[in-house]
GROMACS .gro file of C-alpha atoms in nm:
model
  269
    1MET     CA    1   4.253  24.977   8.256
    2THR     CA    2   3.983  25.196   8.106
    3GLY     CA    3   3.671  25.069   7.930
    4GLU     CA    4   3.792  25.212   7.603
    5ILE     CA    5   4.114  25.012   7.621
    6GLU     CA    6   3.917  24.698   7.711
    7LEU     CA    7   3.692  24.749   7.409
    8ALA     CA    8   3.994  24.810   7.185
    9GLY     CA    9   4.163  24.498   7.318
   10ALA     CA   10   3.851  24.289   7.265
   11ILE     CA   11   3.829  24.410   6.905
   12ALA     CA   12   4.196  24.330   6.845
   13GLU     CA   13   4.152  23.977   6.983
   14LEU     CA   14   3.833  23.917   6.782
   15VAL     CA   15   4.004  24.028   6.460
   16ALA     CA   16   4.305  23.807   6.537
   17GLU     CA   17   4.077  23.507   6.596
   18LYS     CA   18   3.888  23.562   6.271
   19ARG     CA   19   4.209  23.589   6.070
   20ALA     CA   20   4.347  23.276   6.235
   21LEU     CA   21   4.037  23.099   6.097
   22GLY     CA   22   4.113  23.225   5.747
   23TYR     CA   23   3.885  23.530   5.727
   24LYS     CA   24   4.034  23.850   5.588
   25TYR     CA   25   3.814  24.057   5.822
   26VAL     CA   26   3.930  24.390   5.678
   27SER     CA   27   3.605  24.581   5.631
   28GLU     CA   28   3.476  24.434   5.958
   29GLU     CA   29   3.784  24.561   6.141
   30ARG     CA   30   3.721  24.909   6.001
   31ALA     CA   31   3.358  24.897   6.114
   32LEU     CA   32   3.462  24.789   6.464
   33ALA     CA   33   3.722  25.066   6.483
   34ARG     CA   34   3.448  25.315   6.400
   35PHE     CA   35   3.222  25.156   6.662
   36GLU     CA   36   3.499  25.187   6.922
   37ALA     CA   37   3.549  25.555   6.839
   38PHE     CA   38   3.172  25.611   6.850
   39CYS     CA   39   3.148  25.449   7.195
   40ALA     CA   40   3.445  25.648   7.324
   41SER     CA   41   3.260  25.965   7.225
   42GLU     CA   42   2.904  25.872   7.320
   43PHE     CA   43   2.957  25.615   7.598
   44PRO     CA   44   3.290  25.696   7.770
   45GLY     CA   45   3.431  25.414   7.977
   46LEU     CA   46   3.217  25.147   7.814
   47GLY     CA   47   3.381  24.806   7.839
   48THR     CA   48   3.137  24.586   7.647
   49VAL     CA   49   2.857  24.600   7.390
   50THR     CA   50   2.533  24.729   7.542
   51ARG     CA   51   2.181  24.763   7.409
   52ALA     CA   52   2.206  25.143   7.432
   53SER     CA   53   2.535  25.160   7.241
   54VAL     CA   54   2.409  24.929   6.965
   55GLN     CA   55   2.082  25.116   6.926
   56ALA     CA   56   2.265  25.450   6.915
   57TRP     CA   57   2.512  25.308   6.658
   58ILE     CA   58   2.226  25.194   6.435
   59ALA     CA   59   2.036  25.521   6.480
   60ALA     CA   60   2.344  25.721   6.379
   61ALA     CA   61   2.382  25.510   6.064
   62ARG     CA   62   2.014  25.551   5.979
   63GLY     CA   63   2.057  25.925   6.028
   64ARG     CA   64   2.311  25.918   5.746
   65ALA     CA   65   2.050  25.743   5.528
   66VAL     CA   66   2.274  25.444   5.457
   67THR     CA   67   2.142  25.156   5.250
   68PRO     CA   68   2.010  24.838   5.417
   69ALA     CA   69   2.321  24.654   5.296
   70THR     CA   70   2.551  24.911   5.458
   71LEU     CA   71   2.348  24.902   5.777
   72GLN     CA   72   2.391  24.525   5.790
   73SER     CA   73   2.767  24.558   5.734
   74LEU     CA   74   2.793  24.803   6.025
   75ALA     CA   75   2.582  24.594   6.263
   76ALA     CA   76   2.712  24.243   6.190
   77PRO     CA   77   3.067  24.290   6.328
   78VAL     CA   78   2.926  24.454   6.643
   79ARG     CA   79   2.695  24.155   6.690
   80GLU     CA   80   2.999  23.928   6.655
   81LEU     CA   81   3.187  24.138   6.912
   82ALA     CA   82   2.901  24.091   7.161
   83ARG     CA   83   2.922  23.715   7.105
   84TRP     CA   84   3.296  23.733   7.170
   85PHE     CA   85   3.224  23.891   7.509
   86HIS     CA   86   2.965  23.623   7.584
   87ARG     CA   87   3.217  23.347   7.520
   88ARG     CA   88   3.433  23.504   7.790
   89GLY     CA   89   3.158  23.535   8.046
   90VAL     CA   90   3.099  23.907   7.994
   91ASP     CA   91   2.749  24.038   7.929
   92GLY     CA   92   2.709  24.178   7.580
   93TYR     CA   93   2.399  24.279   7.387
   94VAL     CA   94   2.355  24.063   7.076
   95LEU     CA   95   2.130  24.237   6.826
   96PRO     CA   96   1.848  23.991   6.751
   97ALA     CA   97   1.824  23.847   6.402
   98GLY     CA   98   1.557  24.011   6.187
   99THR     CA   99   1.588  24.348   6.359
  100LEU     CA  100   1.728  24.521   6.053
  101PRO     CA  101   1.570  24.534   5.707
  102LYS     CA  102   1.709  24.282   5.464
  103PRO     CA  103   1.893  24.423   5.162
  104ALA     CA  104   1.714  24.376   4.832
  105ARG     CA  105   1.851  24.071   4.658
  106TYR     CA  106   2.039  24.163   4.343
  107VAL     CA  107   1.934  23.971   4.032
  108PRO     CA  108   2.245  23.918   3.815
  109HIS     CA  109   2.240  24.051   3.461
  110VAL     CA  110   2.319  23.771   3.216
  111TYR     CA  111   2.460  23.937   2.907
  112THR     CA  112   2.331  23.828   2.570
  113ASP     CA  113   2.577  23.722   2.300
  114GLU     CA  114   2.503  24.050   2.121
  115GLU     CA  115   2.576  24.254   2.435
  116LEU     CA  116   2.904  24.071   2.491
  117ALA     CA  117   3.011  24.131   2.133
  118ALA     CA  118   2.922  24.501   2.155
  119PHE     CA  119   3.094  24.541   2.492
  120PHE     CA  120   3.421  24.377   2.385
  121ALA     CA  121   3.418  24.573   2.059
  122GLN     CA  122   3.421  24.892   2.267
  123THR     CA  123   3.709  24.770   2.483
  124ASP     CA  124   3.905  24.717   2.161
  125ARG     CA  125   3.843  25.083   2.074
  126CYS     CA  126   3.994  25.205   2.403
  127ARG     CA  127   4.237  25.485   2.322
  128TYR     CA  128   4.580  25.574   2.457
  129CYS     CA  129   4.573  25.809   2.755
  130SER     CA  130   4.891  25.984   2.874
  131GLU     CA  131   4.767  25.983   3.236
  132VAL     CA  132   4.708  25.605   3.225
  133PRO     CA  133   4.953  25.504   2.950
  134PHE     CA  134   4.873  25.130   2.948
  135ARG     CA  135   4.494  25.157   2.962
  136HIS     CA  136   4.441  25.085   2.591
  137LEU     CA  137   4.643  24.764   2.626
  138VAL     CA  138   4.494  24.654   2.959
  139MET     CA  139   4.120  24.697   2.909
  140PRO     CA  140   4.057  24.463   2.612
  141VAL     CA  141   4.249  24.180   2.782
  142LEU     CA  142   4.133  24.246   3.139
  143PHE     CA  143   3.762  24.217   3.067
  144ARG     CA  144   3.806  23.918   2.836
  145THR     CA  145   4.005  23.742   3.109
  146ILE     CA  146   3.734  23.814   3.367
  147TYR     CA  147   3.465  23.674   3.137
  148ALA     CA  148   3.650  23.381   2.981
  149CYS     CA  149   3.780  23.254   3.317
  150GLY     CA  150   3.479  23.351   3.527
  151LEU     CA  151   3.700  23.558   3.758
  152ARG     CA  152   3.601  23.797   4.031
  153CYS     CA  153   3.713  24.147   3.942
  154SER     CA  154   3.982  24.166   4.212
  155GLU     CA  155   4.115  23.822   4.120
  156ALA     CA  156   4.195  23.960   3.776
  157ARG     CA  157   4.320  24.306   3.872
  158LEU     CA  158   4.554  24.166   4.141
  159LEU     CA  159   4.726  23.914   3.914
  160ARG     CA  160   5.102  23.959   3.925
  161VAL     CA  161   5.320  23.902   3.619
  162GLU     CA  162   5.452  23.573   3.761
  163ASP     CA  163   5.094  23.453   3.817
  164VAL     CA  164   5.031  23.430   3.443
  165ASP     CA  165   5.205  23.142   3.267
  166ILE     CA  166   5.167  23.236   2.903
  167ASP     CA  167   5.337  22.918   2.784
  168THR     CA  168   5.103  22.671   2.954
  169GLY     CA  169   4.806  22.910   2.968
  170VAL     CA  170   4.752  22.877   3.344
  171LEU     CA  171   4.660  23.154   3.587
  172GLN     CA  172   4.760  23.136   3.953
  173ILE     CA  173   4.487  23.298   4.164
  174ARG     CA  174   4.623  23.385   4.508
  175ASP     CA  175   4.446  23.463   4.835
  176ALA     CA  176   4.100  23.467   4.677
  177LYS     CA  177   3.769  23.447   4.862
  178GLY     CA  178   3.815  23.249   5.183
  179GLY     CA  179   4.192  23.298   5.158
  180LYS     CA  180   4.219  23.017   4.903
  181ASP     CA  181   4.454  22.978   4.607
  182ARG     CA  182   4.365  22.801   4.284
  183GLN     CA  183   4.491  22.750   3.930
  184LEU     CA  184   4.287  22.819   3.619
  185PRO     CA  185   4.361  22.703   3.264
  186VAL     CA  186   4.264  22.947   2.988
  187SER     CA  187   4.133  22.878   2.640
  188GLU     CA  188   4.377  22.885   2.350
  189PRO     CA  189   4.229  23.208   2.199
  190LEU     CA  190   4.269  23.384   2.535
  191ARG     CA  191   4.620  23.244   2.581
  192GLU     CA  192   4.716  23.394   2.245
  193ARG     CA  193   4.580  23.732   2.356
  194LEU     CA  194   4.776  23.705   2.681
  195VAL     CA  195   5.093  23.623   2.487
  196ASP     CA  196   5.045  23.926   2.261
  197TYR     CA  197   4.971  24.151   2.560
  198HIS     CA  198   5.271  24.015   2.752
  199ALA     CA  199   5.501  24.087   2.457
  200LYS     CA  200   5.394  24.454   2.455
  201LEU     CA  201   5.476  24.505   2.824
  202ALA     CA  202   5.768  24.267   2.868
  203GLY     CA  203   6.090  24.451   2.947
  204GLN     CA  204   5.916  24.755   3.091
  205PRO     CA  205   6.096  24.848   3.416
  206GLY     CA  206   5.885  24.797   3.727
  207TRP     CA  207   5.619  24.580   3.562
  208GLU     CA  208   5.488  24.398   3.869
  209TRP     CA  209   5.109  24.377   3.827
  210PHE     CA  210   4.989  24.200   3.514
  211PHE     CA  211   4.717  24.463   3.470
  212PRO     CA  212   4.883  24.785   3.590
  213GLY     CA  213   4.700  25.100   3.691
  214ALA     CA  214   4.833  25.452   3.642
  215THR     CA  215   5.190  25.320   3.665
  216LEU     CA  216   5.350  24.978   3.629
  217GLY     CA  217   5.414  24.963   4.003
  218VAL     CA  218   5.050  24.976   4.113
  219PRO     CA  219   4.752  24.752   4.029
  220LEU     CA  220   4.426  24.874   3.886
  221THR     CA  221   4.185  25.000   4.149
  222LEU     CA  222   3.823  24.886   4.165
  223GLY     CA  223   3.723  25.245   4.094
  224ASN     CA  224   3.936  25.250   3.780
  225VAL     CA  225   3.789  24.923   3.656
  226ASN     CA  226   3.431  25.033   3.725
  227HIS     CA  227   3.481  25.374   3.564
  228ASN     CA  228   3.603  25.216   3.241
  229PHE     CA  229   3.336  24.945   3.260
  230ARG     CA  230   3.057  25.202   3.276
  231ARG     CA  231   3.208  25.389   2.982
  232PHE     CA  232   3.222  25.074   2.769
  233LEU     CA  233   2.863  24.988   2.863
  234TRP     CA  234   2.746  25.333   2.754
  235GLN     CA  235   2.941  25.312   2.427
  236ALA     CA  236   2.795  24.964   2.363
  237ARG     CA  237   2.443  25.102   2.426
  238ILE     CA  238   2.384  24.861   2.715
  239PRO     CA  239   2.147  25.031   2.963
  240HIS     CA  240   2.257  25.069   3.324
  241GLY     CA  241   2.000  25.093   3.603
  242GLY     CA  242   2.215  25.301   3.837
  243ARG     CA  243   2.401  25.211   4.152
  244GLY     CA  244   2.283  24.882   4.298
  245HIS     CA  245   2.097  24.780   3.983
  246GLY     CA  246   2.370  24.691   3.734
  247PRO     CA  247   2.481  24.548   3.505
  248ARG     CA  248   2.803  24.498   3.704
  249VAL     CA  249   3.149  24.371   3.619
  250HIS     CA  250   3.072  24.070   3.842
  251ASP     CA  251   2.786  23.978   3.611
  252LEU     CA  252   3.046  23.872   3.353
  253ARG     CA  253   3.128  23.590   3.597
  254HIS     CA  254   2.761  23.491   3.619
  255THR     CA  255   2.732  23.503   3.241
  256ALA     CA  256   3.037  23.280   3.201
  257ALA     CA  257   2.873  23.022   3.427
  258VAL     CA  258   2.541  23.037   3.240
  259ASN     CA  259   2.707  23.011   2.900
  260ASN     CA  260   2.915  22.713   3.014
  261LEU     CA  261   2.599  22.536   3.131
  262ARG     CA  262   2.433  22.611   2.798
  263ALA     CA  263   2.731  22.472   2.607
  264TRP     CA  264   2.737  22.153   2.817
  265PHE     CA  265   2.365  22.106   2.768
  266ALA     CA  266   2.398  22.155   2.392
  267ARG     CA  267   2.667  21.884   2.384
  268GLY     CA  268   2.455  21.649   2.590
  269GLU     CA  269   2.687  21.671   2.889
   0.00000   0.00000   0.00000
Protein backbone atom coordinates (compact mmCIF):
# COMPACT_ATOMS: atom_id res chain seq x y z
CA MET A 1 0.00 0.00 0.00
CA THR A 2 1.51 3.32 -1.01
CA GLY A 3 1.78 6.38 1.22
CA GLU A 4 -0.65 8.26 -0.97
CA ILE A 5 -3.31 5.58 -0.50
CA GLU A 6 -2.67 5.57 3.27
CA LEU A 7 -3.12 9.34 3.39
CA ALA A 8 -6.29 9.10 1.30
CA GLY A 9 -7.65 6.38 3.54
CA ALA A 10 -6.86 8.37 6.68
CA ILE A 11 -8.70 11.38 5.25
CA ALA A 12 -11.71 9.24 4.35
CA GLU A 13 -11.85 7.78 7.88
CA LEU A 14 -11.46 11.20 9.52
CA VAL A 15 -14.28 12.65 7.41
CA ALA A 16 -16.50 9.65 8.22
CA GLU A 17 -15.81 10.09 11.95
CA LYS A 18 -16.63 13.80 11.86
CA ARG A 19 -19.90 13.21 10.03
CA ALA A 20 -20.85 10.45 12.45
CA LEU A 21 -20.52 13.11 15.18
CA GLY A 22 -22.89 15.41 13.30
CA TYR A 23 -20.43 17.69 11.50
CA LYS A 24 -21.07 18.39 7.83
CA TYR A 25 -17.32 18.58 7.18
CA VAL A 26 -17.74 19.57 3.52
CA SER A 27 -15.29 22.44 3.12
CA GLU A 28 -12.83 20.61 5.37
CA GLU A 29 -13.03 17.53 3.15
CA ARG A 30 -12.25 19.69 0.12
CA ALA A 31 -9.25 21.22 1.89
CA LEU A 32 -7.94 17.78 2.86
CA ALA A 33 -8.37 16.52 -0.71
CA ARG A 34 -6.26 19.44 -1.90
CA PHE A 35 -3.68 18.70 0.80
CA GLU A 36 -3.54 15.06 -0.33
CA ALA A 37 -3.00 16.11 -3.95
CA PHE A 38 -0.35 18.61 -2.85
CA CYS A 39 1.52 15.94 -0.88
CA ALA A 40 1.30 13.46 -3.76
CA SER A 41 3.01 16.07 -5.95
CA GLU A 42 5.52 17.53 -3.50
CA PHE A 43 6.09 14.62 -1.08
CA PRO A 44 5.48 11.35 -3.00
CA GLY A 45 4.93 8.34 -0.81
CA LEU A 46 4.13 10.37 2.29
CA GLY A 47 1.97 8.39 4.70
CA THR A 48 1.35 10.92 7.47
CA VAL A 49 1.41 14.65 8.22
CA THR A 50 4.96 15.95 8.60
CA ARG A 51 6.39 19.29 9.62
CA ALA A 52 7.85 19.77 6.13
CA SER A 53 4.56 19.02 4.35
CA VAL A 54 2.59 21.36 6.63
CA GLN A 55 5.09 24.19 6.27
CA ALA A 56 5.14 23.76 2.49
CA TRP A 57 1.32 23.70 2.41
CA ILE A 58 1.15 26.96 4.37
CA ALA A 59 3.90 28.56 2.29
CA ALA A 60 2.06 27.69 -0.92
CA ALA A 61 -1.13 29.28 0.43
CA ARG A 62 0.75 32.40 1.50
CA GLY A 63 2.26 32.55 -1.98
CA ARG A 64 -1.28 32.92 -3.32
CA ALA A 65 -1.80 35.84 -0.92
CA VAL A 66 -4.83 34.25 0.75
CA THR A 67 -6.51 36.02 3.64
CA PRO A 68 -5.77 35.00 7.26
CA ALA A 69 -9.25 33.45 7.46
CA THR A 70 -8.61 31.31 4.37
CA LEU A 71 -5.20 30.31 5.69
CA GLN A 72 -6.83 29.14 8.92
CA SER A 73 -9.43 27.14 6.97
CA LEU A 74 -6.69 25.39 5.01
CA ALA A 75 -4.55 24.60 8.06
CA ALA A 76 -7.20 23.55 10.59
CA PRO A 77 -8.31 20.31 8.83
CA VAL A 78 -4.66 19.30 8.33
CA ARG A 79 -4.04 19.85 12.05
CA GLU A 80 -7.06 17.63 12.77
CA LEU A 81 -5.68 14.97 10.40
CA ALA A 82 -2.38 14.95 12.33
CA ARG A 83 -4.34 14.43 15.56
CA TRP A 84 -6.16 11.54 13.89
CA PHE A 85 -2.81 9.89 13.19
CA HIS A 86 -1.70 10.48 16.78
CA ARG A 87 -4.78 8.71 18.12
CA ARG A 88 -3.69 5.67 16.13
CA GLY A 89 -0.12 5.68 17.31
CA VAL A 90 1.33 7.22 14.15
CA ASP A 91 3.58 10.27 14.37
CA GLY A 92 2.01 13.36 12.86
CA TYR A 93 3.01 17.01 13.03
CA VAL A 94 0.35 19.09 14.78
CA LEU A 95 0.73 22.75 13.85
CA PRO A 96 1.04 24.63 17.17
CA ALA A 97 -1.74 27.01 18.14
CA GLY A 98 -0.89 30.66 17.53
CA THR A 99 1.38 29.92 14.57
CA LEU A 100 -0.91 31.58 12.06
CA PRO A 101 -2.22 35.15 12.20
CA LYS A 102 -5.71 35.47 13.58
CA PRO A 103 -8.37 36.74 11.17
CA ALA A 104 -9.67 40.21 11.95
CA ARG A 105 -12.88 39.93 13.90
CA TYR A 106 -15.84 41.17 11.91
CA VAL A 107 -18.04 43.70 13.70
CA PRO A 108 -21.65 43.13 12.60
CA HIS A 109 -23.51 46.00 11.00
CA VAL A 110 -26.75 46.67 12.89
CA TYR A 111 -29.09 48.33 10.43
CA THR A 112 -31.00 51.39 11.55
CA ASP A 113 -34.77 51.51 11.14
CA GLU A 114 -34.26 53.98 8.29
CA GLU A 115 -31.81 51.66 6.53
CA LEU A 116 -34.18 48.71 6.86
CA ALA A 117 -37.05 50.72 5.44
CA ALA A 118 -34.93 51.93 2.52
CA PHE A 119 -33.56 48.44 1.83
CA PHE A 120 -36.96 46.72 1.81
CA ALA A 121 -38.41 49.52 -0.34
CA GLN A 122 -35.79 48.66 -2.97
CA THR A 123 -36.59 44.94 -2.83
CA ASP A 124 -40.20 45.88 -3.56
CA ARG A 125 -39.00 47.69 -6.69
CA CYS A 126 -37.25 44.57 -8.03
CA ARG A 127 -38.24 44.15 -11.67
CA TYR A 128 -39.13 41.11 -13.75
CA CYS A 129 -36.16 39.48 -15.47
CA SER A 130 -36.67 36.91 -18.23
CA GLU A 131 -33.44 35.09 -17.27
CA VAL A 132 -34.60 34.77 -13.63
CA PRO A 133 -38.38 34.94 -14.09
CA PHE A 134 -39.33 34.69 -10.39
CA ARG A 135 -36.76 37.13 -9.03
CA HIS A 136 -39.23 40.03 -8.61
CA LEU A 137 -41.48 37.77 -6.52
CA VAL A 138 -38.71 36.11 -4.51
CA MET A 139 -36.55 39.01 -3.39
CA PRO A 140 -39.07 41.08 -1.37
CA VAL A 141 -40.20 37.99 0.57
CA LEU A 142 -36.80 36.31 0.90
CA PHE A 143 -35.08 39.21 2.64
CA ARG A 144 -38.07 39.96 4.86
CA THR A 145 -38.14 36.31 5.93
CA ILE A 146 -34.41 36.37 6.73
CA TYR A 147 -34.83 39.51 8.85
CA ALA A 148 -38.17 38.81 10.51
CA CYS A 149 -37.20 35.26 11.51
CA GLY A 150 -33.51 35.92 12.16
CA LEU A 151 -32.53 33.22 9.65
CA ARG A 152 -29.14 32.40 8.25
CA CYS A 153 -29.10 33.04 4.52
CA SER A 154 -28.88 29.36 3.55
CA GLU A 155 -31.65 28.43 5.97
CA ALA A 156 -33.96 30.69 3.97
CA ARG A 157 -32.77 29.90 0.46
CA LEU A 158 -32.94 26.13 1.06
CA LEU A 159 -36.52 26.11 2.32
CA ARG A 160 -38.63 23.66 0.35
CA VAL A 161 -42.29 24.31 -0.43
CA GLU A 162 -43.42 21.73 2.15
CA ASP A 163 -41.26 23.42 4.80
CA VAL A 164 -43.49 26.50 4.82
CA ASP A 165 -46.88 26.02 6.47
CA ILE A 166 -48.75 29.11 5.35
CA ASP A 167 -51.84 28.18 7.34
CA THR A 168 -50.18 27.97 10.76
CA GLY A 169 -47.30 30.32 9.87
CA VAL A 170 -44.54 27.89 10.85
CA LEU A 171 -41.25 27.31 9.04
CA GLN A 172 -39.46 23.96 9.22
CA ILE A 173 -35.70 24.58 9.17
CA ARG A 174 -33.88 21.37 8.23
CA ASP A 175 -30.25 20.33 8.67
CA ALA A 176 -29.14 23.75 9.89
CA LYS A 177 -25.89 24.55 11.70
CA GLY A 178 -24.76 21.51 13.67
CA GLY A 179 -27.10 19.31 11.61
CA LYS A 180 -30.08 20.39 13.71
CA ASP A 181 -33.71 20.91 12.72
CA ARG A 182 -36.03 23.46 14.29
CA GLN A 183 -39.42 25.09 13.79
CA LEU A 184 -39.99 28.83 13.66
CA PRO A 185 -43.31 30.67 13.96
CA VAL A 186 -43.63 33.81 11.84
CA SER A 187 -45.44 37.05 12.59
CA GLU A 188 -48.90 37.56 11.15
CA PRO A 189 -47.77 40.30 8.69
CA LEU A 190 -45.06 37.98 7.35
CA ARG A 191 -47.48 35.05 7.18
CA GLU A 192 -49.79 37.17 5.02
CA ARG A 193 -46.88 37.96 2.69
CA LEU A 194 -46.01 34.27 2.51
CA VAL A 195 -49.63 33.42 1.67
CA ASP A 196 -49.70 36.01 -1.13
CA TYR A 197 -46.34 34.80 -2.47
CA HIS A 198 -47.44 31.16 -2.29
CA ALA A 199 -50.60 31.93 -4.26
CA LYS A 200 -48.54 33.42 -7.10
CA LEU A 201 -46.35 30.32 -7.46
CA ALA A 202 -48.79 27.58 -6.50
CA GLY A 203 -49.56 25.28 -9.41
CA GLN A 204 -46.33 26.02 -11.24
CA PRO A 205 -44.90 22.68 -12.44
CA GLY A 206 -41.66 21.71 -10.72
CA TRP A 207 -41.94 24.19 -7.84
CA GLU A 208 -39.74 22.44 -5.29
CA TRP A 209 -37.74 25.19 -3.56
CA PHE A 210 -39.79 27.88 -1.84
CA PHE A 211 -37.38 30.54 -3.12
CA PRO A 212 -36.36 29.25 -6.56
CA GLY A 213 -33.33 30.39 -8.50
CA ALA A 214 -33.13 30.60 -12.29
CA THR A 215 -35.72 27.82 -12.58
CA LEU A 216 -38.28 26.31 -10.21
CA GLY A 217 -36.19 23.15 -9.90
CA VAL A 218 -33.12 24.77 -8.35
CA PRO A 219 -32.69 26.86 -5.18
CA LEU A 220 -31.15 30.30 -5.08
CA THR A 221 -27.37 30.24 -4.88
CA LEU A 222 -25.44 32.27 -2.31
CA GLY A 223 -23.92 34.19 -5.20
CA ASN A 224 -27.36 35.07 -6.53
CA VAL A 225 -28.54 36.25 -3.12
CA ASN A 226 -25.41 38.33 -2.51
CA HIS A 227 -25.50 39.88 -5.99
CA ASN A 228 -29.07 41.10 -5.47
CA PHE A 229 -28.31 42.14 -1.88
CA ARG A 230 -25.46 44.40 -3.01
CA ARG A 231 -27.68 45.93 -5.68
CA PHE A 232 -30.43 46.71 -3.16
CA LEU A 233 -27.88 48.21 -0.77
CA TRP A 234 -26.57 50.50 -3.50
CA GLN A 235 -30.08 51.54 -4.53
CA ALA A 236 -30.94 52.23 -0.87
CA ARG A 237 -27.78 54.38 -0.55
CA ILE A 238 -26.37 52.16 2.21
CA PRO A 239 -22.55 52.28 1.99
CA HIS A 240 -20.64 49.02 1.62
CA GLY A 241 -17.05 48.74 2.82
CA GLY A 242 -16.01 46.07 0.32
CA ARG A 243 -15.37 42.38 0.73
CA GLY A 244 -14.91 41.40 4.36
CA HIS A 245 -16.28 44.69 5.68
CA GLY A 246 -20.02 44.52 5.03
CA PRO A 247 -22.82 45.15 5.57
CA ARG A 248 -23.67 41.49 4.91
CA VAL A 249 -26.91 39.57 4.49
CA HIS A 250 -26.07 37.82 7.79
CA ASP A 251 -26.20 41.18 9.55
CA LEU A 252 -29.98 41.11 9.09
CA ARG A 253 -29.92 38.21 11.58
CA HIS A 254 -27.86 40.26 14.04
CA THR A 255 -30.19 43.21 13.59
CA ALA A 256 -33.23 41.04 14.27
CA ALA A 257 -31.66 39.93 17.55
CA VAL A 258 -30.80 43.49 18.58
CA ASN A 259 -34.24 44.82 17.71
CA ASN A 260 -35.91 41.99 19.66
CA LEU A 261 -33.82 42.86 22.72
CA ARG A 262 -34.76 46.51 22.34
CA ALA A 263 -38.45 45.64 22.10
CA TRP A 264 -38.29 43.41 25.20
CA PHE A 265 -36.48 46.12 27.12
CA ALA A 266 -39.05 48.73 26.10
CA ARG A 267 -41.82 46.44 27.40
CA GLY A 268 -40.00 45.85 30.64
CA GLU A 269 -39.34 42.20 29.83
